[in-house]
Coordinates of C-alpha atoms and ligand atoms in Angstrom, one line a residue:
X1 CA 95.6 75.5 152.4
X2 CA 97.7 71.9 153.3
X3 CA 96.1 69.0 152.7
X4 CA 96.5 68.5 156.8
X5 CA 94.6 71.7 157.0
X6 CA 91.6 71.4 154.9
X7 CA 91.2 67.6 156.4
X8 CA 91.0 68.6 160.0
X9 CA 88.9 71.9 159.3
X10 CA 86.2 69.5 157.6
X11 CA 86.7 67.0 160.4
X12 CA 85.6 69.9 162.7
X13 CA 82.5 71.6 161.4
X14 CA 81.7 68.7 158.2
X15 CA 78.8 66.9 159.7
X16 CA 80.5 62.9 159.6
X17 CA 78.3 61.3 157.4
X18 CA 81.4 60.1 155.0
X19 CA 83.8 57.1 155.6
X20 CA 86.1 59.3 153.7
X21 CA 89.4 58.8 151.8
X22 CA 92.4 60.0 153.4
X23 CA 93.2 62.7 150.8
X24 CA 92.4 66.0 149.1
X25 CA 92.0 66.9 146.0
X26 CA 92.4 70.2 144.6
X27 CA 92.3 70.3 141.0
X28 CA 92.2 67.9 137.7
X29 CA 92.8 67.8 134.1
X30 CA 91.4 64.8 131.9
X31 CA 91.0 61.8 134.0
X32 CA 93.7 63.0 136.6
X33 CA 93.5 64.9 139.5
X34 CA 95.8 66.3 142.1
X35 CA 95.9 67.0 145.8
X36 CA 97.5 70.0 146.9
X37 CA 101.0 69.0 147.4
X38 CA 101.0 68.2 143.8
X39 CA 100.6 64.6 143.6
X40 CA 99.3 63.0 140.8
X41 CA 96.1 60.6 141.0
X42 CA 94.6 58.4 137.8
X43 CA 91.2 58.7 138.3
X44 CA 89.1 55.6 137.7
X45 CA 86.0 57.3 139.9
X46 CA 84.8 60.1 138.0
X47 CA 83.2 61.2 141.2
X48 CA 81.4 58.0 141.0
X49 CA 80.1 58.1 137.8
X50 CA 79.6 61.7 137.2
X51 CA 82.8 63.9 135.3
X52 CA 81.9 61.7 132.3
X53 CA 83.8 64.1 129.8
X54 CA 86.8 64.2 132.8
X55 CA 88.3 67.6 134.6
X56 CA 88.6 70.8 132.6
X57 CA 87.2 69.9 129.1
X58 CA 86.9 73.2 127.4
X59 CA 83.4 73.0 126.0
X60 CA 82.4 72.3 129.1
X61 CA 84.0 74.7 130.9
X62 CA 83.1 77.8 128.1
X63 CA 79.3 76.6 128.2
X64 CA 79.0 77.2 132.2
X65 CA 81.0 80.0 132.1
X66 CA 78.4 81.9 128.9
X67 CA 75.2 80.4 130.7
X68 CA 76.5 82.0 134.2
X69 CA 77.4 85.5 133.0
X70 CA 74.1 85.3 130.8
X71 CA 71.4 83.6 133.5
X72 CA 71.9 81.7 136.2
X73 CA 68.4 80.7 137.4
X74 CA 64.5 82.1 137.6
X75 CA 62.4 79.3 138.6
X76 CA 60.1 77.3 136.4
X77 CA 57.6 79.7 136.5
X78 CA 59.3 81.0 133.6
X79 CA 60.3 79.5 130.5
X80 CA 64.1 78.9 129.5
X81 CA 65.9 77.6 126.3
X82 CA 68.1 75.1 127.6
X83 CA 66.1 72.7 129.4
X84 CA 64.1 72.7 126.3
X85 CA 66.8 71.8 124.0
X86 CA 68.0 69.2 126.6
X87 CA 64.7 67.8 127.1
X88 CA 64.6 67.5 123.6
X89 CA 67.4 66.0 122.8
X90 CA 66.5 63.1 125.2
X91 CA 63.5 62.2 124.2
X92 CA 64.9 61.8 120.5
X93 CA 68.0 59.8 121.9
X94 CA 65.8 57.6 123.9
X95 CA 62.5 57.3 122.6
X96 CA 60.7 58.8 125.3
X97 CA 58.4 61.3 125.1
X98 CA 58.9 64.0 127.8
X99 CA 61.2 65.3 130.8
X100 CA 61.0 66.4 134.4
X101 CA 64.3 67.6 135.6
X102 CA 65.4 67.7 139.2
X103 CA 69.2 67.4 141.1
X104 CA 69.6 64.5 142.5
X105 CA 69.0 60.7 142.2
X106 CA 67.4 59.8 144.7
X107 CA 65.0 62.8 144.7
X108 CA 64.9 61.4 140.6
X109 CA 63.3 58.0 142.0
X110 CA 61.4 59.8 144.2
X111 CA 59.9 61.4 141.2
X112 CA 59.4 58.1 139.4
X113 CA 57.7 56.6 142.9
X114 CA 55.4 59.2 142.8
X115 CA 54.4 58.6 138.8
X116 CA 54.2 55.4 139.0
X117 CA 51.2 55.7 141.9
X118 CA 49.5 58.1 140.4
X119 CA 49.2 56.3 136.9
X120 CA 48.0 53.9 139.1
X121 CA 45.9 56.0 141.0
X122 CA 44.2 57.8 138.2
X123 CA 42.9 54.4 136.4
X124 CA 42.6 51.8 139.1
X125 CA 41.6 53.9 142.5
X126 CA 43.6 53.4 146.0
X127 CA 45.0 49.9 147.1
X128 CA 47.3 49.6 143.8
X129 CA 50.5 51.7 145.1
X130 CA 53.3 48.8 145.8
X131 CA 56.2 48.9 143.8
X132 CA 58.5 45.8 143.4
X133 CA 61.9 46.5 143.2
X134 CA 65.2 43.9 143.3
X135 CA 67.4 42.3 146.2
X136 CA 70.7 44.3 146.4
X137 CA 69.4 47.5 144.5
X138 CA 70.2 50.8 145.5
X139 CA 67.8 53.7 144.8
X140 CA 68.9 56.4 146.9
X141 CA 68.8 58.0 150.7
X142 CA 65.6 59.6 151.6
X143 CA 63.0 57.8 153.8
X144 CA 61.1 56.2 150.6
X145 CA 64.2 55.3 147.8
X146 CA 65.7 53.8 151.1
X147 CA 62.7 51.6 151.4
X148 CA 63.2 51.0 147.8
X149 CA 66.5 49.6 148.0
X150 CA 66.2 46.2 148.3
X151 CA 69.2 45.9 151.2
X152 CA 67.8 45.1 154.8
X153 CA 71.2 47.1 156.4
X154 CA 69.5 50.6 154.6
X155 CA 66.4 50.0 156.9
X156 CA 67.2 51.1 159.6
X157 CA 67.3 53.8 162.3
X158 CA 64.7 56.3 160.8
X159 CA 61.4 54.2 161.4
X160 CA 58.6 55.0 160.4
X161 CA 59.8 54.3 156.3
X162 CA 57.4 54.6 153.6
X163 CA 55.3 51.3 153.0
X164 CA 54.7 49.9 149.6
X165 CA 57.7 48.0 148.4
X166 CA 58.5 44.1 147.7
X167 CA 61.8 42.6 146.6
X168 CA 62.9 39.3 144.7
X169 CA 66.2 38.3 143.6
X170 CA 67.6 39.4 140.4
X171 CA 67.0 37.7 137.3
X172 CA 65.0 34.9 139.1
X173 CA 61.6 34.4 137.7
X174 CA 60.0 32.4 140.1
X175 CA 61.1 34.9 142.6
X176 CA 59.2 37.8 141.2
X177 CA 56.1 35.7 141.1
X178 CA 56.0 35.2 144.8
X179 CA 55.7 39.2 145.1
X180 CA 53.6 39.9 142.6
X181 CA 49.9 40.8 143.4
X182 CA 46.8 42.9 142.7
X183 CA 48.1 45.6 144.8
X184 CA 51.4 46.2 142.9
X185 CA 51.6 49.1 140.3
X186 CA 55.0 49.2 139.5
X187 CA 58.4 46.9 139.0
X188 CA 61.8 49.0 139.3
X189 CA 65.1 48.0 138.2
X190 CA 68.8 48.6 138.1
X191 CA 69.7 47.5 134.3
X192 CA 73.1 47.1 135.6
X193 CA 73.3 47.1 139.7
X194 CA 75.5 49.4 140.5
X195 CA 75.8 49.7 144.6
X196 CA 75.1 46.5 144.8
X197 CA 78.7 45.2 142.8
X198 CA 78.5 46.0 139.1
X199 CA 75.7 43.0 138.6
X200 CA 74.0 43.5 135.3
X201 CA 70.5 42.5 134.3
X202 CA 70.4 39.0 131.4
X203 CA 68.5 40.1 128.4
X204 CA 65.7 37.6 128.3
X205 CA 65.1 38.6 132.5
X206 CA 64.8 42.3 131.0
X207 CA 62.4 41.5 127.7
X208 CA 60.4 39.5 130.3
X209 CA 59.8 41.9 132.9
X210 CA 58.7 44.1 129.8
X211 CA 56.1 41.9 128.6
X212 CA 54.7 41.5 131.7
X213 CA 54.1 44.5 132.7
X214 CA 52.8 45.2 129.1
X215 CA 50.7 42.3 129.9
X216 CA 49.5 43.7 133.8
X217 CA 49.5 47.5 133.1
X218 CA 52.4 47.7 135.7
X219 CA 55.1 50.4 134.8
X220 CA 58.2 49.2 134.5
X221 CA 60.9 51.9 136.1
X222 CA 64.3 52.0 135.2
X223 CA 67.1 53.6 137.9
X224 CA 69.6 54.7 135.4
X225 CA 71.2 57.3 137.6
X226 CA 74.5 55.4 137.6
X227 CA 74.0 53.1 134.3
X228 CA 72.6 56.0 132.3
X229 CA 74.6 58.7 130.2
X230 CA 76.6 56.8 128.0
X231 CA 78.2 54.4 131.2
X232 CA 77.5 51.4 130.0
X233 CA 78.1 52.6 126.1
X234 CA 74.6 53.3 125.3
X235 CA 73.3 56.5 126.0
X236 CA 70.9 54.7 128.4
X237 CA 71.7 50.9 129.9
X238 CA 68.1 50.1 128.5
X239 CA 68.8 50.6 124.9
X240 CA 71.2 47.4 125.7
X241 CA 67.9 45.3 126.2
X242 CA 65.8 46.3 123.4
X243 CA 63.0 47.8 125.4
X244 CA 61.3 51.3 126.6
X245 CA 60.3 51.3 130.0
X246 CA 57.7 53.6 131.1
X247 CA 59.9 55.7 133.5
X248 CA 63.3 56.0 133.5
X249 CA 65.8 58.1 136.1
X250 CA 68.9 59.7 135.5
X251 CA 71.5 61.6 137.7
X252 CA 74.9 61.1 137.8
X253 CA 76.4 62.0 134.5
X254 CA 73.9 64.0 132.5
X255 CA 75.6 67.3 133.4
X256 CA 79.3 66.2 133.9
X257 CA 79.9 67.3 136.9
X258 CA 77.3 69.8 138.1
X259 CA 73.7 68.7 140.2
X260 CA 71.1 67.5 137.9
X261 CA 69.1 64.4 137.4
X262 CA 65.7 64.2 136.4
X263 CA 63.0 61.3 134.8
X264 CA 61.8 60.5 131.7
X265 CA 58.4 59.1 130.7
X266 CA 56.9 57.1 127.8
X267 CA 53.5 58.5 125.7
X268 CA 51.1 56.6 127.8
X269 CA 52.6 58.6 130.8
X270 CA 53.2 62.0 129.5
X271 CA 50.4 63.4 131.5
X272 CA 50.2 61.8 135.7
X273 CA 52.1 64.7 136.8
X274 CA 50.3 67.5 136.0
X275 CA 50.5 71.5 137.2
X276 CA 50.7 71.3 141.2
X277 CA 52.0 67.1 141.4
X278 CA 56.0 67.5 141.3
X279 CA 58.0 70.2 141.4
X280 CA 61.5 71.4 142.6
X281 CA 62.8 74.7 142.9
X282 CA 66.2 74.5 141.5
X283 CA 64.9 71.8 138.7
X284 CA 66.5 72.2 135.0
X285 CA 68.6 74.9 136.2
X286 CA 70.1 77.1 132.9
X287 CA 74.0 76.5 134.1
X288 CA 73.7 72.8 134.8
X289 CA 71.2 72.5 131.1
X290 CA 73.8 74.3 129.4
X291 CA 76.2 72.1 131.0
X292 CA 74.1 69.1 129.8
X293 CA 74.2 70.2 126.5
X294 CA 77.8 70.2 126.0
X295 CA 77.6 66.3 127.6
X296 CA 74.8 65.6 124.9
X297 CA 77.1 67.0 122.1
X298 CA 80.2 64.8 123.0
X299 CA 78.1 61.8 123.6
X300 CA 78.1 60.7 119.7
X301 CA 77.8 57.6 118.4
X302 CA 81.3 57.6 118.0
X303 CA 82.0 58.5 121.2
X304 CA 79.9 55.7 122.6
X305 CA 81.7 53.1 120.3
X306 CA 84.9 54.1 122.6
X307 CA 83.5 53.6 125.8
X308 CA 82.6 49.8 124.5
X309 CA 85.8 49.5 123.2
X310 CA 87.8 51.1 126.4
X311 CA 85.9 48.8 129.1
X312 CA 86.7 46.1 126.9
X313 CA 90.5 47.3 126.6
X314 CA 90.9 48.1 130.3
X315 CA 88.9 44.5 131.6
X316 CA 91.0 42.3 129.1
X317 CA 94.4 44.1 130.9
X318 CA 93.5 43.6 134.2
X319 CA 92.4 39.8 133.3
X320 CA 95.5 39.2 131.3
X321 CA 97.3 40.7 134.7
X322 CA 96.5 37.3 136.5
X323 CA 96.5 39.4 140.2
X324 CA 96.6 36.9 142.9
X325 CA 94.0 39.4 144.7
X326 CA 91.5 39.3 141.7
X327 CA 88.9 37.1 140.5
X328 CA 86.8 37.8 137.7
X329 CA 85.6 41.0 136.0
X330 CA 82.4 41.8 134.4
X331 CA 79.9 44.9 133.8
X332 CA 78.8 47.0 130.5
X333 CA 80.8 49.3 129.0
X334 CA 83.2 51.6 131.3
X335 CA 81.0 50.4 134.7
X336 CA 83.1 47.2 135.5
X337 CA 83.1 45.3 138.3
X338 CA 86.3 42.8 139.6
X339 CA 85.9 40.5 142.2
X340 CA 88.4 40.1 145.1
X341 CA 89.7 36.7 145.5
X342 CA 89.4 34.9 149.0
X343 CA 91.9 36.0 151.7
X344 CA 92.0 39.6 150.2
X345 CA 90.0 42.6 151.6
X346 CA 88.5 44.9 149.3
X347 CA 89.3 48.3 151.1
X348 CA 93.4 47.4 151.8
X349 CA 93.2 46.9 147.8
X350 CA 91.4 50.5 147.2
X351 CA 94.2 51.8 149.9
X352 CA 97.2 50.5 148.2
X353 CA 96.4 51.6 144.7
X354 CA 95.6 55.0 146.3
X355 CA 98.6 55.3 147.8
X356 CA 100.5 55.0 144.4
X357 CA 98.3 56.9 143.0
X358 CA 95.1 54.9 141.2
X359 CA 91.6 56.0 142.7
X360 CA 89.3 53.1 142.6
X361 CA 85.4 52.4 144.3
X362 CA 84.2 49.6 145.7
X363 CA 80.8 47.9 145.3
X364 CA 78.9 45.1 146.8
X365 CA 82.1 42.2 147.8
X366 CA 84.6 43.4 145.0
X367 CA 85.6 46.4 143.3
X368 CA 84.3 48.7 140.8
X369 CA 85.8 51.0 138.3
X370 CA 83.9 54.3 137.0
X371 CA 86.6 56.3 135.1
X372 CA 86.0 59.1 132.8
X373 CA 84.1 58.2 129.5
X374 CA 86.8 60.7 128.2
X375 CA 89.5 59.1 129.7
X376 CA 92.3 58.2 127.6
X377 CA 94.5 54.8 126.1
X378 CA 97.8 56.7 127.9
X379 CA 95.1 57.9 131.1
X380 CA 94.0 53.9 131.0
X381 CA 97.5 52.7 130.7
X382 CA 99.6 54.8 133.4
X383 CA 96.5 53.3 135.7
X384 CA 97.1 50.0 134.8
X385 CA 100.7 50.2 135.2
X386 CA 100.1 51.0 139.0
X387 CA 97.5 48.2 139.3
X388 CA 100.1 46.0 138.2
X389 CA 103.2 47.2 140.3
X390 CA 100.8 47.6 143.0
X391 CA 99.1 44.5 143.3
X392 CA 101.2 41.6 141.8
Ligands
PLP1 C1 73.9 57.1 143.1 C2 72.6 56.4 142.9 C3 71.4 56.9 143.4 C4 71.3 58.1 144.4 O1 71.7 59.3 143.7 P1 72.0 60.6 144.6 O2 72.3 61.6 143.6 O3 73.1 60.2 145.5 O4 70.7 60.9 145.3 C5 70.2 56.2 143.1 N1 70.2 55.1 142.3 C6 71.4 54.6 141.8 C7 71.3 53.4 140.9 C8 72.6 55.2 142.1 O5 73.7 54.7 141.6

């Protein structure tokens, strides 16, 4: 099918719910894709945040296509090898001590929500369940991560929400300590906001938070669906502060490309969810594990090295560019945020560059860049280029 065709097919039976792009794409290889006329896009999206290893990678590829032919799913009321070994892997990578896998993020949070009251719950008894999460988050789109999020334009339309959440500003103490209270259970963070415009936690804000919850048996929860998988050049965006928390989502990335996400808990909360709490019935599914596996393996410490030293590479280019329509950059590891000077707008920017062929997001005021942690120096470079025609 024509681009023209496929667009006006999905524009009749697609339910609307996308402000989307004005293109199609029909195939990649690395960290470039292609619509069906056969032009060329450098893709600095990854699907926001999720074809970490890029389009096509072999491994990949071979893994999905054994695990398909072999087992495809039973349910986990059966046992299977590969969300074993991946459960395993993570836990030795992170410190944690065991994994619930599900498919999305926001049903991931959901997970963590859930957790988090229980632990609660279980010690304390009712009237403990409110969960203080940050101005600007975002946690996800069903009726309670919406809540969550910490934006006033996500609550809205679908009354009743879920009750049980407070916000305060972002690495502001004094903030946090007008929420806080005898009813609260839980504090959940963004290490690195990601909806919100690439805003990253300080250090001492994060080692803080730790301590007190430490101090107040309150769980801290991390939302690592966007920060987590080697983004940010750690495998998680909390290994960049130096602490465990005592849940911690992921999504995104962990599978390269196919549905999975899933949370991962500390000792102390190894045991809220028992048999009958959580569940979901397409949860650690063998193709997406085996796919997992194959992220895990590229995912070396080597690996993660070059997705420090390719954010750096690719923020110091576009500084060194000096484009009238930029401000600033800033973000962790290959999740970096630009700001958009006054007197530009941040969607005719995204536009431009997409019409000459550089994919791009946009978060919060400015934009944001999510390529491939696979991506290339000559991937990074031909991008660059167009930024640079583009723009200057
Ligand atoms: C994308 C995202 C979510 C929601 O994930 P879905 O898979 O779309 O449900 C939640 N939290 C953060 C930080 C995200 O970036």
């Amino acid at each position: 099918m024509t681009s023209n065709e496929i667009k006006s097919l999905t524009g009749q039976y697609v339910m609307g719910t996308y402000g989307r792009f004005p293109v199609v794409i029909d195939h990649g290889e690395g960290a470039k894709l292609y619509d069906p006329e056969g032009n060329e896009y450098i893709d600095f999206t990854s699907g926001i945040g999720v074809t970490c290893l890029g389009y096509g990678n072999d491994a990949w590829v071979d893994a999905i296509a054994k695990q398909a032919k072999k087992l495809s799913h039973v349910s986990n009321l059966f046992y299977t090898e590969g969300p074993a070994l991946l459960a395993q892997k993570l836990c030795e990578r992170s410190g944690e001590s065991c994994v619930f896998f599900a498919n999305g993020g926001g049903e991931a949070n959901e997970g963590m929500i859930k957790l988090a009251r229980k632990y609660s719950f279980d010690k304390y008894g009712a009237g403990r369940s409110t969960i203080i999460t940050l101005k600007n988050s975002f946690h996800g789109r069903t009726i309670t991560t919406l809540k969550a999020t910490g934006q006033d334009v996500f609550h809205n339309f679908f009354f009743p929400f879920t009750e049980g959440f407070r916000y305060a500003a972002a690495n502001d103490w004094a903030s946090l300590e007008e929420v806080l209270g005898d009813d609260v259970c839980a504090i959940m963070v963004e290490m690195v906001q990601g909806e919100g415009g690439v805003l990253p936690l300080e250090y001492d804000y994060v080692q803080k938070l730790k301590a007190l919850c430490d101090e107040k048996d309150l769980l801290l929860l991390a939302d690592e669906v966007q920060t987590g998988i080697g983004r940010t050049g750690k495998l998680f965006a909390f290994q960049q502060y130096d602490v465990l928390p005592d849940v911690v989502s992921f999504a995104k990335g962990i599978a390269g490309g196919l549905p999975m996400s899933g949370i991962m808990a500390n000792e102390k909360c190894k045991a809220v969810l028992g048999p009958g709490t959580h569940a979901t019935t397409f949860g650690g599914n063998p193709i997406a594990a085996a796919a997992a596996l194959v992220v895990q393996d590229a995912l070396n410490d080597e690996f993660l090295a070059e997705v420090t030293a390719k954010g750096e590479y690719l923020r110091s280019k576009i500084e060194e560019m000096n484009l009238p329509c930029f401000g600033k950059t800033r973000g962790m590891g290959l999740m970096i945020g630009i700001e958009v000077a006054e007197g530009y707008n941040k969607g005719d920017i995204l536009n431009q560059l997409m019409a000459n062929g550089l994919l791009v997001l946009t978060a919060g005021p400015g934009m944001r860049l999510l390529p491939p942690l696979a991506i290339t120096y000559e991937e990074m470079d031909k991008g660059l280029a167009i930024m640079k025609k583009t723009l200057s």
